[in-house]
């Protein structure tokens, strides 16, 4: 485990039990489980926010497909006449 700064968290009794059970199953301290969970959450949210920013930039640059084209594409899924994904402008 890293030698980071201590942080206090409040967990519901159910979540605390789940963390404890996971820690026991993995033979790790609860603090390690919590640190891994926070690392995973931060990585996911960082990726998510970057993807949103990328989408906003694409829209600002006009690199989008029309709603109608996307709708027609989605409606064709699973049919013999399935359409290719629409191209972005």
Short mmCIF file of N, CA and C in Angstrom, two decimals:
data_model
loop_
_atom_site.label_atom_id
_atom_site.label_comp_id
_atom_site.label_asym_id
_atom_site.label_seq_id
_atom_site.Cartn_x
_atom_site.Cartn_y
_atom_site.Cartn_z
N UNK A 1 0.84 -1.18 0.00
CA UNK A 1 0.00 0.00 0.00
C UNK A 1 0.89 1.24 0.00
N UNK A 2 0.45 2.27 -0.69
CA UNK A 2 1.24 3.49 -0.77
C UNK A 2 1.23 4.21 0.56
N UNK A 3 2.19 5.04 0.77
CA UNK A 3 2.28 5.85 1.98
C UNK A 3 1.67 7.21 1.72
N UNK A 4 0.37 7.23 1.51
CA UNK A 4 -0.33 8.47 1.23
C UNK A 4 -0.81 9.12 2.51
N UNK A 5 -1.54 10.20 2.33
CA UNK A 5 -2.09 10.91 3.46
C UNK A 5 -3.37 10.24 3.92
N UNK A 6 -3.59 10.18 5.22
CA UNK A 6 -4.83 9.58 5.70
C UNK A 6 -6.03 10.47 5.38
N UNK A 7 -7.13 9.83 5.04
CA UNK A 7 -8.38 10.51 4.74
C UNK A 7 -9.49 9.74 5.44
N UNK A 8 -10.43 10.46 5.97
CA UNK A 8 -11.55 9.82 6.65
C UNK A 8 -12.74 9.75 5.70
N UNK A 9 -13.40 8.60 5.65
CA UNK A 9 -14.61 8.45 4.85
C UNK A 9 -15.70 7.84 5.72
N UNK A 10 -16.93 8.18 5.40
CA UNK A 10 -18.06 7.57 6.07
C UNK A 10 -18.73 6.62 5.09
N UNK A 11 -18.93 5.40 5.53
CA UNK A 11 -19.56 4.38 4.71
C UNK A 11 -20.84 3.93 5.41
N UNK A 12 -21.84 3.60 4.61
CA UNK A 12 -23.04 3.02 5.20
C UNK A 12 -22.64 1.68 5.81
N UNK A 13 -23.40 1.21 6.78
CA UNK A 13 -23.05 -0.09 7.37
C UNK A 13 -22.98 -1.21 6.33
N UNK A 14 -23.87 -1.20 5.37
CA UNK A 14 -23.86 -2.24 4.32
C UNK A 14 -22.60 -2.16 3.49
N UNK A 15 -22.24 -0.95 3.04
CA UNK A 15 -21.03 -0.79 2.23
C UNK A 15 -19.79 -1.14 3.05
N UNK A 16 -19.78 -0.77 4.30
CA UNK A 16 -18.65 -1.10 5.17
C UNK A 16 -18.49 -2.62 5.28
N UNK A 17 -19.59 -3.33 5.40
CA UNK A 17 -19.54 -4.79 5.45
C UNK A 17 -19.03 -5.37 4.13
N UNK A 18 -19.49 -4.79 3.03
CA UNK A 18 -19.05 -5.27 1.71
C UNK A 18 -17.55 -5.04 1.52
N UNK A 19 -17.08 -3.88 1.94
CA UNK A 19 -15.64 -3.58 1.84
C UNK A 19 -14.86 -4.55 2.72
N UNK A 20 -15.36 -4.80 3.91
CA UNK A 20 -14.71 -5.74 4.81
C UNK A 20 -14.65 -7.15 4.24
N UNK A 21 -15.76 -7.59 3.63
CA UNK A 21 -15.80 -8.92 3.04
C UNK A 21 -14.83 -9.02 1.87
N UNK A 22 -14.77 -7.98 1.06
CA UNK A 22 -13.84 -7.97 -0.08
C UNK A 22 -12.40 -8.00 0.42
N UNK A 23 -12.12 -7.19 1.44
CA UNK A 23 -10.77 -7.15 2.00
C UNK A 23 -10.37 -8.53 2.53
N UNK A 24 -11.29 -9.19 3.19
CA UNK A 24 -10.99 -10.53 3.71
C UNK A 24 -10.76 -11.51 2.56
N UNK A 25 -11.60 -11.45 1.55
CA UNK A 25 -11.48 -12.37 0.42
C UNK A 25 -10.17 -12.17 -0.33
N UNK A 26 -9.72 -10.93 -0.41
CA UNK A 26 -8.49 -10.62 -1.14
C UNK A 26 -7.26 -10.60 -0.23
N UNK A 27 -7.48 -10.83 1.06
CA UNK A 27 -6.40 -10.78 2.05
C UNK A 27 -5.65 -9.45 1.99
N UNK A 28 -6.44 -8.39 1.97
CA UNK A 28 -5.91 -7.02 1.91
C UNK A 28 -6.58 -6.19 3.00
N UNK A 29 -5.95 -5.12 3.41
CA UNK A 29 -6.62 -4.24 4.37
C UNK A 29 -7.76 -3.46 3.71
N UNK A 30 -8.74 -3.05 4.52
CA UNK A 30 -9.85 -2.28 3.98
C UNK A 30 -9.36 -1.00 3.32
N UNK A 31 -8.32 -0.40 3.87
CA UNK A 31 -7.81 0.85 3.28
C UNK A 31 -7.33 0.62 1.85
N UNK A 32 -6.77 -0.55 1.56
CA UNK A 32 -6.31 -0.86 0.20
C UNK A 32 -7.50 -0.96 -0.74
N UNK A 33 -8.57 -1.62 -0.30
CA UNK A 33 -9.78 -1.75 -1.11
C UNK A 33 -10.34 -0.36 -1.42
N UNK A 34 -10.42 0.48 -0.41
CA UNK A 34 -10.97 1.83 -0.59
C UNK A 34 -10.08 2.65 -1.52
N UNK A 35 -8.76 2.54 -1.36
CA UNK A 35 -7.85 3.28 -2.24
C UNK A 35 -8.01 2.83 -3.70
N UNK A 36 -8.13 1.53 -3.92
CA UNK A 36 -8.32 1.02 -5.28
C UNK A 36 -9.64 1.52 -5.86
N UNK A 37 -10.68 1.53 -5.05
CA UNK A 37 -11.99 2.00 -5.51
C UNK A 37 -11.92 3.47 -5.89
N UNK A 38 -11.25 4.27 -5.10
CA UNK A 38 -11.13 5.70 -5.41
C UNK A 38 -10.29 5.90 -6.66
N UNK A 39 -9.20 5.15 -6.81
CA UNK A 39 -8.38 5.25 -8.03
C UNK A 39 -9.20 4.91 -9.26
N UNK A 40 -9.97 3.83 -9.19
CA UNK A 40 -10.80 3.43 -10.33
C UNK A 40 -11.84 4.49 -10.64
N UNK A 41 -12.48 5.04 -9.61
CA UNK A 41 -13.50 6.07 -9.80
C UNK A 41 -12.90 7.33 -10.43
N UNK A 42 -11.77 7.76 -9.93
CA UNK A 42 -11.12 8.96 -10.47
C UNK A 42 -10.71 8.74 -11.92
N UNK A 43 -10.16 7.57 -12.23
CA UNK A 43 -9.76 7.28 -13.62
C UNK A 43 -10.98 7.28 -14.54
N UNK A 44 -12.07 6.68 -14.10
CA UNK A 44 -13.29 6.63 -14.91
C UNK A 44 -13.86 8.03 -15.13
N UNK A 45 -13.93 8.82 -14.07
CA UNK A 45 -14.49 10.17 -14.21
C UNK A 45 -13.58 11.06 -15.06
N UNK A 46 -12.27 10.89 -14.93
CA UNK A 46 -11.33 11.66 -15.76
C UNK A 46 -11.54 11.32 -17.23
N UNK A 47 -11.66 10.01 -17.54
CA UNK A 47 -11.92 9.59 -18.91
C UNK A 47 -13.26 10.14 -19.40
N UNK A 48 -14.28 10.05 -18.56
CA UNK A 48 -15.62 10.50 -18.94
C UNK A 48 -15.62 12.00 -19.26
N UNK A 49 -15.02 12.80 -18.39
CA UNK A 49 -14.98 14.24 -18.63
C UNK A 49 -14.18 14.58 -19.89
N UNK A 50 -13.09 13.85 -20.14
CA UNK A 50 -12.31 14.09 -21.36
C UNK A 50 -13.14 13.73 -22.60
N UNK A 51 -13.91 12.64 -22.53
CA UNK A 51 -14.75 12.25 -23.66
C UNK A 51 -15.84 13.29 -23.92
N UNK A 52 -16.39 13.84 -22.85
CA UNK A 52 -17.39 14.91 -23.01
C UNK A 52 -16.76 16.12 -23.67
N UNK A 53 -15.58 16.53 -23.18
CA UNK A 53 -14.89 17.67 -23.79
C UNK A 53 -14.59 17.42 -25.26
N UNK A 54 -14.18 16.20 -25.58
CA UNK A 54 -13.89 15.84 -26.98
C UNK A 54 -15.16 15.94 -27.82
N UNK A 55 -16.28 15.49 -27.28
CA UNK A 55 -17.55 15.58 -28.00
C UNK A 55 -17.99 17.00 -28.21
N UNK A 56 -17.81 17.83 -27.20
CA UNK A 56 -18.17 19.25 -27.33
C UNK A 56 -17.31 19.90 -28.40
N UNK A 57 -16.02 19.60 -28.39
CA UNK A 57 -15.11 20.17 -29.40
C UNK A 57 -15.51 19.71 -30.80
N UNK A 58 -15.85 18.42 -30.94
CA UNK A 58 -16.27 17.90 -32.25
C UNK A 58 -17.53 18.62 -32.72
N UNK A 59 -18.46 18.83 -31.82
CA UNK A 59 -19.69 19.53 -32.18
C UNK A 59 -19.40 20.97 -32.58
N UNK A 60 -18.53 21.63 -31.84
CA UNK A 60 -18.17 23.02 -32.17
C UNK A 60 -17.49 23.10 -33.54
N UNK A 61 -16.74 22.05 -33.89
CA UNK A 61 -16.04 22.01 -35.17
C UNK A 61 -16.93 21.50 -36.30
N UNK A 62 -18.19 21.16 -35.96
CA UNK A 62 -19.12 20.69 -36.98
C UNK A 62 -18.95 19.23 -37.34
N UNK A 63 -18.19 18.47 -36.55
CA UNK A 63 -17.99 17.05 -36.82
C UNK A 63 -19.08 16.25 -36.12
N UNK A 64 -20.28 16.31 -36.68
CA UNK A 64 -21.43 15.61 -36.10
C UNK A 64 -22.25 14.97 -37.21
N UNK A 65 -23.05 14.00 -36.84
CA UNK A 65 -24.01 13.39 -37.76
C UNK A 65 -25.39 13.92 -37.40
N UNK A 66 -26.24 14.04 -38.38
CA UNK A 66 -27.58 14.56 -38.10
C UNK A 66 -28.38 13.55 -37.28
N UNK A 67 -29.31 14.06 -36.52
CA UNK A 67 -30.18 13.21 -35.72
C UNK A 67 -30.92 12.22 -36.61
N UNK A 68 -31.40 12.70 -37.73
CA UNK A 68 -32.16 11.86 -38.64
C UNK A 68 -31.33 10.70 -39.16
N UNK A 69 -30.06 10.97 -39.51
CA UNK A 69 -29.18 9.91 -40.00
C UNK A 69 -28.91 8.87 -38.92
N UNK A 70 -28.67 9.33 -37.72
CA UNK A 70 -28.40 8.41 -36.61
C UNK A 70 -29.65 7.59 -36.30
N UNK A 71 -30.80 8.24 -36.28
CA UNK A 71 -32.05 7.54 -36.00
C UNK A 71 -32.32 6.45 -37.06
N UNK A 72 -32.13 6.78 -38.32
CA UNK A 72 -32.34 5.81 -39.39
C UNK A 72 -31.37 4.64 -39.25
N UNK A 73 -30.14 4.93 -38.90
CA UNK A 73 -29.13 3.89 -38.70
C UNK A 73 -29.54 2.96 -37.56
N UNK A 74 -29.92 3.54 -36.42
CA UNK A 74 -30.30 2.73 -35.26
C UNK A 74 -31.53 1.88 -35.56
N UNK A 75 -32.50 2.47 -36.22
CA UNK A 75 -33.71 1.72 -36.57
C UNK A 75 -33.42 0.53 -37.50
N UNK A 76 -32.31 0.60 -38.24
CA UNK A 76 -31.98 -0.47 -39.17
C UNK A 76 -31.24 -1.63 -38.51
N UNK A 77 -30.81 -1.45 -37.28
CA UNK A 77 -30.04 -2.50 -36.60
C UNK A 77 -30.82 -3.80 -36.56
N UNK A 78 -30.14 -4.87 -36.87
CA UNK A 78 -30.74 -6.19 -36.80
C UNK A 78 -31.61 -6.55 -37.99
N UNK A 79 -31.79 -5.63 -38.90
CA UNK A 79 -32.61 -5.94 -40.08
C UNK A 79 -31.70 -6.38 -41.23
N UNK A 80 -32.27 -7.03 -42.23
CA UNK A 80 -31.45 -7.44 -43.39
C UNK A 80 -30.86 -6.23 -44.13
N UNK A 81 -31.51 -5.07 -43.98
CA UNK A 81 -31.04 -3.86 -44.66
C UNK A 81 -30.33 -2.93 -43.69
N UNK A 82 -29.55 -3.51 -42.76
CA UNK A 82 -28.86 -2.68 -41.78
C UNK A 82 -27.93 -1.68 -42.46
N UNK A 83 -28.05 -0.45 -42.06
CA UNK A 83 -27.28 0.64 -42.70
C UNK A 83 -25.93 0.80 -42.02
N UNK A 84 -24.96 1.34 -42.75
CA UNK A 84 -23.67 1.64 -42.12
C UNK A 84 -23.81 2.85 -41.20
N UNK A 85 -22.90 2.98 -40.27
CA UNK A 85 -22.91 4.14 -39.37
C UNK A 85 -22.82 5.42 -40.18
N UNK A 86 -23.57 6.44 -39.79
CA UNK A 86 -23.51 7.69 -40.54
C UNK A 86 -22.14 8.36 -40.39
N UNK A 87 -21.76 9.07 -41.41
CA UNK A 87 -20.50 9.81 -41.40
C UNK A 87 -20.70 11.16 -40.72
N UNK A 88 -19.70 11.57 -40.00
CA UNK A 88 -19.75 12.89 -39.37
C UNK A 88 -19.27 13.94 -40.35
N UNK A 89 -19.93 15.08 -40.30
CA UNK A 89 -19.61 16.16 -41.24
C UNK A 89 -18.36 16.89 -40.94
#
